[in-house]
Short mmCIF file of C-alpha atoms and ligand atoms in Angstrom, two decimals:
data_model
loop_
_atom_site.label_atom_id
_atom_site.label_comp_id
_atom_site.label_asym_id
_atom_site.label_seq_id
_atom_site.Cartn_x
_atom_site.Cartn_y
_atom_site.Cartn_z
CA UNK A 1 24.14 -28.92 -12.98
CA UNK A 2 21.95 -26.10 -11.76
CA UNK A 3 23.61 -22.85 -10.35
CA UNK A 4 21.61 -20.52 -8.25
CA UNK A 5 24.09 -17.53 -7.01
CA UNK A 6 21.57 -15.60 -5.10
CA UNK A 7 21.16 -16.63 -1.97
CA UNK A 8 19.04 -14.58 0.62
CA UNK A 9 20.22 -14.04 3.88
CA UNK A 10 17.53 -13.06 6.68
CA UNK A 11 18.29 -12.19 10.40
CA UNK A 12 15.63 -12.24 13.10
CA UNK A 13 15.33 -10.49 16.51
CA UNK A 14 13.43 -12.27 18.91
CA UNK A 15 12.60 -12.59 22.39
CA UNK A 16 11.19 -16.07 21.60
CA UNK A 17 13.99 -17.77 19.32
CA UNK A 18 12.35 -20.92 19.99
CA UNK A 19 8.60 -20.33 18.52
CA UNK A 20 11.04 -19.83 14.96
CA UNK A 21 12.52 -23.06 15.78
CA UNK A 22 10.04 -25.42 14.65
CA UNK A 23 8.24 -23.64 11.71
CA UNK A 24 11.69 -22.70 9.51
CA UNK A 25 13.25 -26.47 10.18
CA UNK A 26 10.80 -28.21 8.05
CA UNK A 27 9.69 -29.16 4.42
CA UNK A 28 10.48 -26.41 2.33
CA UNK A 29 11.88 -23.77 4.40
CA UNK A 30 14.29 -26.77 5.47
CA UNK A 31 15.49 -27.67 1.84
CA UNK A 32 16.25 -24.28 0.68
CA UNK A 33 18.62 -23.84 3.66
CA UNK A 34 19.98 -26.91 3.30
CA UNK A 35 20.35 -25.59 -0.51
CA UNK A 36 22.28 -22.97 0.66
CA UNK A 37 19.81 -20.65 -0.96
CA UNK A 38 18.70 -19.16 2.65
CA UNK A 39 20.10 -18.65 5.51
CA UNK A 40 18.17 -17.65 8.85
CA UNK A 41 19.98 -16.46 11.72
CA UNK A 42 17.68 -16.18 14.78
CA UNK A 43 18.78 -13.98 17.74
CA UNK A 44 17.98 -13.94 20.86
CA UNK A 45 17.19 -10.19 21.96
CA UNK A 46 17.99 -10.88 25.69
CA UNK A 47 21.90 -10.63 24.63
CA UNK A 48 21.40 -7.16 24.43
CA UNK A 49 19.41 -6.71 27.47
CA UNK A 50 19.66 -3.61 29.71
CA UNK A 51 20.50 -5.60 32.71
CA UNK A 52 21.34 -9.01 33.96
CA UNK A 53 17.94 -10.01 34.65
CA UNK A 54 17.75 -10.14 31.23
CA UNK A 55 14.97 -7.19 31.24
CA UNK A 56 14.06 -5.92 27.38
CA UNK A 57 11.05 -4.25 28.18
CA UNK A 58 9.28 -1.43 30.53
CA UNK A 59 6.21 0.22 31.41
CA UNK A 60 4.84 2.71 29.22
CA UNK A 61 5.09 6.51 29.59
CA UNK A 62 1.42 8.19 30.05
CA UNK A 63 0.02 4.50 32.04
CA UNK A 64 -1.97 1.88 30.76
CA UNK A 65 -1.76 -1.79 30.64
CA UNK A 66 1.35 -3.60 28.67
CA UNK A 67 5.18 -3.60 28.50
CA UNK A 68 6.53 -2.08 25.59
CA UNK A 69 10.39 -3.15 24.36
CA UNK A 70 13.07 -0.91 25.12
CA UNK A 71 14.90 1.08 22.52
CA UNK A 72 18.25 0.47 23.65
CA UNK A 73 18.51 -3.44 23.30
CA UNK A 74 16.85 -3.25 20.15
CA UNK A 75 19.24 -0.50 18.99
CA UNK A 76 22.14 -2.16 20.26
CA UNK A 77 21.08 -5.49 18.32
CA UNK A 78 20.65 -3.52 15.08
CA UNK A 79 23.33 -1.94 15.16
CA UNK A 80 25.61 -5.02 16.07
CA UNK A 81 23.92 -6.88 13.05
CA UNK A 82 24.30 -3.76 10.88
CA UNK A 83 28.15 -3.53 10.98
CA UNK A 84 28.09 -7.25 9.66
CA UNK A 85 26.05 -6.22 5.88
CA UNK A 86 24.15 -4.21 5.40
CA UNK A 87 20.21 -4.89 5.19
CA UNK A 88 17.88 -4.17 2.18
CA UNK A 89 14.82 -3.67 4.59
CA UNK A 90 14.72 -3.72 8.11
CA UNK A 91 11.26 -5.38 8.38
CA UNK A 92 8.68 -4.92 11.69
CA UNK A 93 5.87 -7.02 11.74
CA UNK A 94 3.07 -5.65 13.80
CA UNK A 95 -0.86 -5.80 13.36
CA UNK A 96 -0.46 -1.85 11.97
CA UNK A 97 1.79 -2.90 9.50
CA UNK A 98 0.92 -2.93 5.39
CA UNK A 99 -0.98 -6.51 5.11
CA UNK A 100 1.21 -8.43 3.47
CA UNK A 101 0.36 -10.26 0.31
CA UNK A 102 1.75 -11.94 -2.69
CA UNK A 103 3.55 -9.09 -4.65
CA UNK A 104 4.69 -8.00 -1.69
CA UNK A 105 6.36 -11.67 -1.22
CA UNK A 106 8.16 -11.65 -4.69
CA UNK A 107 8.95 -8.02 -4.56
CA UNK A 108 10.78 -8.84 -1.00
CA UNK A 109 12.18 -12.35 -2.67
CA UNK A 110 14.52 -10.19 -4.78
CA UNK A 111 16.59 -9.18 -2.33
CA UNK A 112 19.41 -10.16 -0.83
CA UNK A 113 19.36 -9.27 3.14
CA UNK A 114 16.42 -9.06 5.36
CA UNK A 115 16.44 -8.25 8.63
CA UNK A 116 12.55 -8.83 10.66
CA UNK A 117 12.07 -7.75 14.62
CA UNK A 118 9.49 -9.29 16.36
CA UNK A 119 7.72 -6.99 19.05
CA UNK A 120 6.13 -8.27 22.22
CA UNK A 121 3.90 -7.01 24.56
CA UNK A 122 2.75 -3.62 23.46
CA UNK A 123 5.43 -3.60 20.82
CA UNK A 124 8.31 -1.77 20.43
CA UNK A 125 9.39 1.93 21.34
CA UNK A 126 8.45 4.23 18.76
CA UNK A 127 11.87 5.80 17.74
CA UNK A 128 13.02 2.62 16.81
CA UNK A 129 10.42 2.39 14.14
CA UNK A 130 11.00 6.03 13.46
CA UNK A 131 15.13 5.62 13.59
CA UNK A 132 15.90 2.00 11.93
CA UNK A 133 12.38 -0.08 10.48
CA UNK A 134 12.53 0.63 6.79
CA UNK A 135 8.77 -1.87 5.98
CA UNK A 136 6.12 -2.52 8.34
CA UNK A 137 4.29 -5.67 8.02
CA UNK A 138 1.29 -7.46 8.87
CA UNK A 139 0.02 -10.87 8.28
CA UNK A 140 -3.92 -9.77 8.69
CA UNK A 141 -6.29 -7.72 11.04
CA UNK A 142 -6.45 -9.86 14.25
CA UNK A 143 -3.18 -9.79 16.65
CA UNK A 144 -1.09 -12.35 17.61
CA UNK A 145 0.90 -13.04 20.74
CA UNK A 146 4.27 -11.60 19.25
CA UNK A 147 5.88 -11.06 15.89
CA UNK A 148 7.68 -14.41 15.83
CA UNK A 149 4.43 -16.46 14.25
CA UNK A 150 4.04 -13.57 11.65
CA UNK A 151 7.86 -13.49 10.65
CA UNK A 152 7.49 -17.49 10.15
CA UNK A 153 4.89 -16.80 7.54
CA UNK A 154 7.04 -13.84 6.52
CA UNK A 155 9.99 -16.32 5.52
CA UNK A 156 7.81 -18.98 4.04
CA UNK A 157 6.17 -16.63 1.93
CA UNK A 158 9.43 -15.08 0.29
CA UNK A 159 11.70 -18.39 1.15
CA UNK A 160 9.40 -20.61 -0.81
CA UNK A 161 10.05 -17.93 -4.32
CA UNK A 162 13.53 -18.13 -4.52
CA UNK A 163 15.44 -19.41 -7.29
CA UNK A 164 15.80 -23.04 -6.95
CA UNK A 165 14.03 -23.79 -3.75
CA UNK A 166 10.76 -25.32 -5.24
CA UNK A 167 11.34 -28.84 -6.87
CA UNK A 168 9.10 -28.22 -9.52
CA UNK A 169 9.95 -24.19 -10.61
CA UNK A 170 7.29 -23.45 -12.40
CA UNK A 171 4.68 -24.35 -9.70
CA UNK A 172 4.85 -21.26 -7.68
CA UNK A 173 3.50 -19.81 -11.24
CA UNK A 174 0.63 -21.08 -10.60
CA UNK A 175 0.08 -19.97 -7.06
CA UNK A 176 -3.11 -18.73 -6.23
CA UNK A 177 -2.58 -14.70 -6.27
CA UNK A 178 0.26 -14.96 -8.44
CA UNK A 179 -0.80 -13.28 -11.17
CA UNK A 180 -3.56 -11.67 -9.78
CA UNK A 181 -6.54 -14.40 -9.19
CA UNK A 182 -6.73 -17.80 -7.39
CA UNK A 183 -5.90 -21.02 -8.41
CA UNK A 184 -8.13 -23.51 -10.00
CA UNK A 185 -9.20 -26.50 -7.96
CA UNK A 186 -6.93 -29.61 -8.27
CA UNK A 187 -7.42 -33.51 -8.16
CA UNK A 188 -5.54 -36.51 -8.14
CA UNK A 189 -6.48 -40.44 -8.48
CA UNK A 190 -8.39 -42.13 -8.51
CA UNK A 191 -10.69 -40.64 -11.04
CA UNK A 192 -13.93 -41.62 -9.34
CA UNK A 193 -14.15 -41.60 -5.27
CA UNK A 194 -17.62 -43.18 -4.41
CA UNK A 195 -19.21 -41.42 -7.46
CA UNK A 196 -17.48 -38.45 -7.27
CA UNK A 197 -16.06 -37.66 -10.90
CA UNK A 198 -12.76 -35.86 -11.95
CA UNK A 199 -13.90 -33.40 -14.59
CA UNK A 200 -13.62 -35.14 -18.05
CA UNK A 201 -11.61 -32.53 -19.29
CA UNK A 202 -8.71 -33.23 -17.04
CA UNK A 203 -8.59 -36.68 -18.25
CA UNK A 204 -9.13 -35.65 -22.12
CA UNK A 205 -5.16 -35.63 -22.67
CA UNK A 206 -5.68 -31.95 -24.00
CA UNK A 207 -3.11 -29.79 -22.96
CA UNK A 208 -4.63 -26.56 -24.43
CA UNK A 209 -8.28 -27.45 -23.47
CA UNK A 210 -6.62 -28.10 -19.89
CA UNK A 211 -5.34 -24.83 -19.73
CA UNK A 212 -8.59 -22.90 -20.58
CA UNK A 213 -10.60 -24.55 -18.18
CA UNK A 214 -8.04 -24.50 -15.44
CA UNK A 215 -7.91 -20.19 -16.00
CA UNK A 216 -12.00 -20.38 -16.78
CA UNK A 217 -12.21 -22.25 -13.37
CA UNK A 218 -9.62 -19.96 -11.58
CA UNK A 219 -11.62 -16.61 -12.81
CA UNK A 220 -14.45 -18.48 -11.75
CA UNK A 221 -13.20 -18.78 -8.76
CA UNK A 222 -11.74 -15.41 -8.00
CA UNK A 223 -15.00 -13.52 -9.06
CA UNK A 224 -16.96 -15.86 -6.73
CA UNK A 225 -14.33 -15.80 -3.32
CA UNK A 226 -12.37 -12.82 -4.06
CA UNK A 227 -13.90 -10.04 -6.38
CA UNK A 228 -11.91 -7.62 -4.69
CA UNK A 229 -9.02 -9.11 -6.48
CA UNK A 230 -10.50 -8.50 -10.09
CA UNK A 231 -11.62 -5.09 -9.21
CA UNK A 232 -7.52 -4.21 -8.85
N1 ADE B 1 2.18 -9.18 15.72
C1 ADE B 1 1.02 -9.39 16.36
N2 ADE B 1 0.01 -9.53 15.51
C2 ADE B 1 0.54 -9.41 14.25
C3 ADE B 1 0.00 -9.44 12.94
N3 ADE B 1 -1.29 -9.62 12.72
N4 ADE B 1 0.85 -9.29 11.92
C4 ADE B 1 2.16 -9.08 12.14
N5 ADE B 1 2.72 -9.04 13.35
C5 ADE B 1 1.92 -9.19 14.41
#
């Protein structure tokens, strides 16, 4: 029997709870909470809203086009999550954020309670990035509609590394980016497809000759797609 004490906890703020629905109740973001080795809590910001039209957002001070989200529902939601454990990060993801990438991921997979806020609209009020966001992420340079698509990847990314969550453990090893380059292409049966060969090597039986093409083919790879990656 296989113990894995280190389960990660992650809240999410949300005006959209349902957009998170869908993408964290499937495959492998499904199995590790049904593992019990994450647990997502979505909430729904409106809860904390500043009146009972439900409002969580304004116009901006100075003009110009787009709502931006209050302070005070956002503080009060914090807050109210806060007294319940307390968070490692407090994580917004917004287009200005650090781009988020692989060590990133595992770095964030070690801990034990995440909290992400999604902004809408404009985003969110300054001083609450100023007052209570500890990491500021992105997902790339183009914007989305709201945070809630970007948190999804957010969870996969750092869901899919814990302890225990991935049948085959060693496999997110091999990950492209994790240490540092892509990974090497991959094929499966049948050996030839209309003419198209496997690589004999694959099929040679040779573990270590396997191996040296596989990190041959993956620095092949990287220098060809990604020489940025090499260069750090
Ligand atoms: N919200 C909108 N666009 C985003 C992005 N690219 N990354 C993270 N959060 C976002």
């Amino acid at each position: 029997m296989q113990l894995y004490l280190c389960a990660m906890r992650i809240d999410i703020i949300t005006v959209l709870p349902q957009l998170l629905e869908s993408p964290l109740s499937h495959s492998i973001m499904q199995r590790a909470q049904s593992k019990g080795l994450l647990e997502v809590q979505v909430h729904n910001l409106r809860q904390w809203a500043v009146n009972e039209y439900g409002q969580v957002d304004d116009y901006q001070y100075g003009g110009g086009a787009g709502m931006v989200m209050l302070c005070e529902p956002l503080a009060k939601a914090i807050e109210h999550l806060q007294n319940e454990r307390e968070y490692d990060e407090i994580i917004y993801v917004t287009p200005d954020g650090k781009t988020l990438n692989q060590k990133t991921a595992n770095a964030l997979s070690l801990k034990e309670n995440l909290l992400i806020i999604c902004g809408h609209y404009k985003g969110i009020d300054e001083r609450i990035r100023q007052h209570y966001i500890t990491k500021e992420i992105s997902i790339g340079d183009y914007v989305l509609s709201g945070g809630e698509l970007a948190a999804a990847v957010l969870v996969d990314a750092i869901g899919r590394l814990l302890p225990g969550v991935l049948n085959d453990e060693t496999s997110a090893l091999f990950d492209s980016f994790q240490d540092g380059i892509l990974a090497p292409p991959v094929y499966t049966r049948p050996a030839d497809f209309r003419g198209w060969k496997v690589p004999d090597i694959l099929l040679s039986g040779d573990p270590k000759k396997i191996e040296d093409w596989r990190y041959d083919q993956a620095l092949q790879r990287t220098q060809e797609r990604r020489p940025d990656l090499l260069e750090e």
